[in-house]
Amino acid sequence: MRDGLGVNAVIQARSSSTRLPGKVLRPLAGRSVLGWVVRAAASAPGVDQVVVATSDAADDDAVAEEASRCGALVARGPLDDVVARFGVALAQYPADAVIRLTADCPLVDPALIGRLAAVWRAEPSLDYVSTTLVRTLPRGFDAELVRAGVLAEQVESASGPDREHVTSAIYRQPSPYSCTGVVVSPPAEDLRVTLDTAEDWELISAVVAELGDRPGEWRSVVSLLRSRPDLVALNAHVEQKKVGQ
């Protein structure tokens, strides 16, 4: 904990997936996809604890076991009420702010995670700091910091699809909140390195084969993909699921 302000990274993870079941436990260069995200979060500057928030369904026992094996703390809650899971994680492992990550982004950059923590610690009155508020990064480098009090409000008040997407009520109507976005240059929001389909898996596997078993670094990934349009074409047609789908 720095300056008395605790920041936990909470990674939402489950084994069920409509488009690519079991994706978070797939082996990728010697470690699970979930293991990649845990490693990135654990090596991010300014993160105090890493928590994997999975469901309390028996199907996710393997996810909980893998999270523990990778050195993460574990919180378990309802499968389809993800914001409630985050509430459990916050209750079990208190912090002043939570950085929300998803287990299907194995190339997430520890430096970007740390940047969110640094921005918030410099201005702790901020309610929400995100790499997605203004999207300049490829999908797959998503990270969102939420002040603990605001997250607790969402646990109580969110409804419908917002209970699955955790922060959507904040960024959809940001006016009641103090929000800021982290942006990069040159922008690369046209690229996709998140894992949701077989085509995504093919691209991510190719990127890791080129860059090796090391935490994601957005500049290296973007540089590789800009030089390899054949890789970009692998998943260029994949549409991102919208809130509520």
Coordinates of N, CA and C in Angstrom, one line a residue, residues 37-123:
V37 N -2.5 -13.2 -17.4 CA -3.1 -12.0 -16.8 C -2.7 -11.8 -15.3
V38 N -2.7 -12.9 -14.6 CA -2.2 -12.8 -13.2 C -0.8 -12.3 -13.1
R39 N 0.1 -12.8 -14.0 CA 1.5 -12.3 -14.0 C 1.6 -10.8 -14.3
A40 N 0.8 -10.4 -15.3 CA 0.8 -9.0 -15.7 C 0.3 -8.1 -14.5
A41 N -0.7 -8.5 -13.9 CA -1.3 -7.7 -12.8 C -0.3 -7.7 -11.6
A42 N 0.3 -8.8 -11.3 CA 1.3 -8.9 -10.2 C 2.5 -8.1 -10.4
S43 N 2.9 -7.9 -11.7 CA 4.1 -7.1 -12.0 C 3.8 -5.7 -12.3
A44 N 2.6 -5.3 -12.2 CA 2.2 -3.9 -12.5 C 2.6 -3.0 -11.3
P45 N 3.3 -1.9 -11.5 CA 3.6 -1.0 -10.4 C 2.4 -0.4 -9.8
G46 N 2.3 -0.4 -8.5 CA 1.2 0.3 -7.8 C 0.1 -0.6 -7.4
V47 N 0.2 -1.9 -7.8 CA -0.9 -2.9 -7.5 C -0.5 -3.6 -6.2
D48 N -1.4 -3.6 -5.2 CA -1.1 -4.2 -3.9 C -1.4 -5.7 -3.8
Q49 N -2.6 -6.1 -4.3 CA -3.0 -7.5 -4.3 C -3.7 -7.8 -5.6
V50 N -3.5 -9.1 -6.0 CA -4.2 -9.5 -7.3 C -5.2 -10.6 -6.8
V51 N -6.5 -10.3 -7.2 CA -7.6 -11.2 -6.9 C -8.2 -11.7 -8.2
V52 N -8.5 -13.0 -8.2 CA -9.3 -13.6 -9.3 C -10.7 -13.7 -8.8
A53 N -11.7 -13.1 -9.5 CA -13.1 -13.2 -9.1 C -13.8 -14.2 -10.1
T54 N -14.0 -15.4 -9.6 CA -14.7 -16.4 -10.5 C -16.0 -16.7 -9.8
S55 N -16.7 -17.6 -10.5 CA -18.0 -18.0 -10.0 C -18.0 -19.1 -8.9
D56 N -19.1 -19.2 -8.2 CA -19.1 -20.3 -7.2 C -19.7 -21.6 -7.8
A57 N -19.8 -21.7 -9.1 CA -20.3 -22.9 -9.8 C -19.2 -23.9 -9.8
A58 N -19.5 -25.2 -9.7 CA -18.6 -26.3 -9.7 C -17.7 -26.2 -11.0
D59 N -18.2 -25.8 -12.1 CA -17.4 -25.7 -13.3 C -16.2 -24.8 -13.2
D60 N -16.3 -23.9 -12.2 CA -15.2 -22.9 -12.1 C -14.2 -23.3 -10.9
D61 N -14.4 -24.5 -10.4 CA -13.4 -24.9 -9.4 C -12.0 -24.9 -10.0
A62 N -11.9 -25.4 -11.2 CA -10.6 -25.4 -11.9 C -10.0 -24.0 -12.1
V63 N -10.9 -23.0 -12.3 CA -10.4 -21.7 -12.4 C -9.9 -21.2 -11.1
A64 N -10.6 -21.4 -10.0 CA -10.1 -21.1 -8.7 C -8.8 -21.7 -8.3
E65 N -8.7 -23.0 -8.7 CA -7.4 -23.7 -8.4 C -6.3 -23.1 -9.2
E66 N -6.5 -22.8 -10.5 CA -5.4 -22.3 -11.3 C -5.0 -20.9 -10.8
A67 N -6.0 -20.1 -10.4 CA -5.7 -18.8 -9.8 C -4.8 -18.9 -8.6
S68 N -5.1 -19.8 -7.7 CA -4.3 -20.0 -6.5 C -2.9 -20.5 -6.9
R69 N -2.9 -21.4 -7.9 CA -1.6 -21.9 -8.3 C -0.7 -20.8 -8.9
C70 N -1.3 -19.8 -9.5 CA -0.6 -18.7 -10.1 C -0.2 -17.6 -9.1
G71 N -0.7 -17.8 -7.8 CA -0.3 -16.9 -6.8 C -1.3 -15.8 -6.5
A72 N -2.5 -15.9 -7.1 CA -3.5 -14.9 -6.9 C -4.4 -15.3 -5.7
L73 N -5.0 -14.3 -5.1 CA -6.1 -14.5 -4.2 C -7.4 -14.8 -5.0
V74 N -8.3 -15.4 -4.3 CA -9.6 -15.9 -5.0 C -10.8 -15.4 -4.3
A75 N -11.7 -14.9 -5.0 CA -13.1 -14.6 -4.5 C -14.1 -15.2 -5.4
R76 N -15.2 -15.8 -4.9 CA -16.1 -16.5 -5.7 C -17.5 -15.9 -5.4
G77 N -18.3 -15.8 -6.4 CA -19.7 -15.3 -6.3 C -20.5 -15.8 -7.4
P78 N -21.7 -15.1 -7.7 CA -22.6 -15.6 -8.7 C -22.0 -15.6 -10.1
L79 N -22.4 -16.6 -10.9 CA -21.9 -16.7 -12.2 C -22.3 -15.6 -13.1
D80 N -23.6 -15.2 -13.1 CA -24.1 -14.3 -14.1 C -24.2 -12.9 -13.5
D81 N -23.9 -12.7 -12.2 CA -23.9 -11.4 -11.6 C -22.5 -11.0 -11.3
V82 N -21.8 -10.5 -12.3 CA -20.4 -10.2 -12.2 C -20.1 -9.1 -11.2
V83 N -20.9 -8.0 -11.2 CA -20.7 -6.9 -10.3 C -20.8 -7.4 -8.8
A84 N -21.7 -8.4 -8.6 CA -21.7 -9.0 -7.2 C -20.4 -9.7 -6.9
R85 N -19.8 -10.3 -7.9 CA -18.6 -11.0 -7.6 C -17.5 -10.0 -7.2
F86 N -17.5 -8.8 -7.9 CA -16.6 -7.8 -7.5 C -16.8 -7.3 -6.1
G87 N -18.1 -7.2 -5.8 CA -18.4 -6.9 -4.4 C -17.9 -7.8 -3.4
V88 N -17.9 -9.1 -3.7 CA -17.4 -10.1 -2.8 C -15.8 -9.9 -2.7
A89 N -15.2 -9.7 -3.9 CA -13.8 -9.5 -3.9 C -13.4 -8.3 -3.0
L90 N -14.2 -7.2 -3.1 CA -13.9 -6.0 -2.3 C -14.1 -6.2 -0.8
A91 N -15.1 -7.0 -0.5 CA -15.4 -7.3 0.9 C -14.3 -8.2 1.5
Q92 N -13.9 -9.2 0.7 CA -12.9 -10.1 1.3 C -11.5 -9.5 1.3
Y93 N -11.2 -8.7 0.3 CA -9.9 -8.1 0.2 C -10.0 -6.5 0.0
P94 N -10.3 -5.8 1.1 CA -10.6 -4.4 1.0 C -9.4 -3.6 0.3
A95 N -9.9 -2.6 -0.4 CA -8.9 -1.6 -1.0 C -9.7 -0.3 -1.2
D96 N -8.9 0.7 -1.5 CA -9.5 2.0 -1.8 C -9.9 2.2 -3.3
A97 N -9.3 1.4 -4.1 CA -9.7 1.3 -5.5 C -9.4 0.0 -6.1
V98 N -10.2 -0.4 -7.1 CA -10.1 -1.7 -7.8 C -9.8 -1.5 -9.3
I99 N -8.8 -2.2 -9.8 CA -8.5 -2.2 -11.2 C -9.2 -3.4 -11.8
R100 N -10.2 -3.2 -12.6 CA -10.9 -4.4 -13.3 C -10.1 -4.8 -14.5
L101 N -9.8 -6.1 -14.5 CA -9.2 -6.8 -15.7 C -10.1 -8.0 -16.0
T102 N -9.9 -8.5 -17.2 CA -10.6 -9.7 -17.6 C -9.6 -10.7 -18.1
A103 N -10.0 -12.0 -17.8 CA -9.0 -13.1 -18.0 C -8.8 -13.5 -19.4
D104 N -9.6 -12.8 -20.3 CA -9.4 -13.1 -21.8 C -8.5 -12.1 -22.5
C105 N -7.7 -11.4 -21.7 CA -6.7 -10.4 -22.3 C -5.3 -10.8 -21.8
P106 N -4.8 -11.9 -22.4 CA -3.5 -12.3 -21.9 C -2.3 -11.4 -22.2
L107 N -2.4 -10.5 -23.1 CA -1.3 -9.6 -23.5 C -1.4 -8.2 -22.8
V108 N -2.3 -8.1 -21.8 CA -2.5 -6.8 -21.1 C -1.1 -6.4 -20.6
D109 N -0.9 -5.1 -20.7 CA 0.4 -4.5 -20.4 C 0.5 -4.0 -18.9
P110 N 1.4 -4.6 -18.1 CA 1.6 -4.2 -16.7 C 1.8 -2.7 -16.6
A111 N 2.5 -2.0 -17.6 CA 2.8 -0.6 -17.5 C 1.5 0.2 -17.6
L112 N 0.5 -0.3 -18.4 CA -0.7 0.4 -18.5 C -1.5 0.3 -17.2
I113 N -1.5 -0.9 -16.6 CA -2.2 -1.1 -15.4 C -1.6 -0.2 -14.3
G114 N -0.3 -0.1 -14.3 CA 0.3 0.7 -13.3 C 0.1 2.2 -13.5
R115 N -0.1 2.6 -14.8 CA -0.4 4.0 -15.1 C -1.8 4.4 -14.5
L116 N -2.8 3.5 -14.6 CA -4.1 3.8 -14.0 C -3.9 4.0 -12.5
A117 N -3.1 3.2 -11.8 CA -2.9 3.3 -10.4 C -2.3 4.7 -10.1
A118 N -1.3 5.0 -10.9 CA -0.5 6.3 -10.7 C -1.4 7.5 -10.9
V119 N -2.2 7.5 -11.9 CA -3.1 8.6 -12.2 C -4.1 8.8 -11.0
W120 N -4.6 7.6 -10.6 CA -5.6 7.7 -9.5 C -5.0 8.2 -8.2
R121 N -3.8 7.6 -7.8 CA -3.1 8.0 -6.6 C -2.8 9.5 -6.6
A122 N -2.5 10.0 -7.8 CA -2.2 11.5 -7.9 C -3.4 12.3 -7.7
E123 N -4.6 11.7 -8.0 CA -5.9 12.5 -7.8 C -7.0 11.5 -7.4

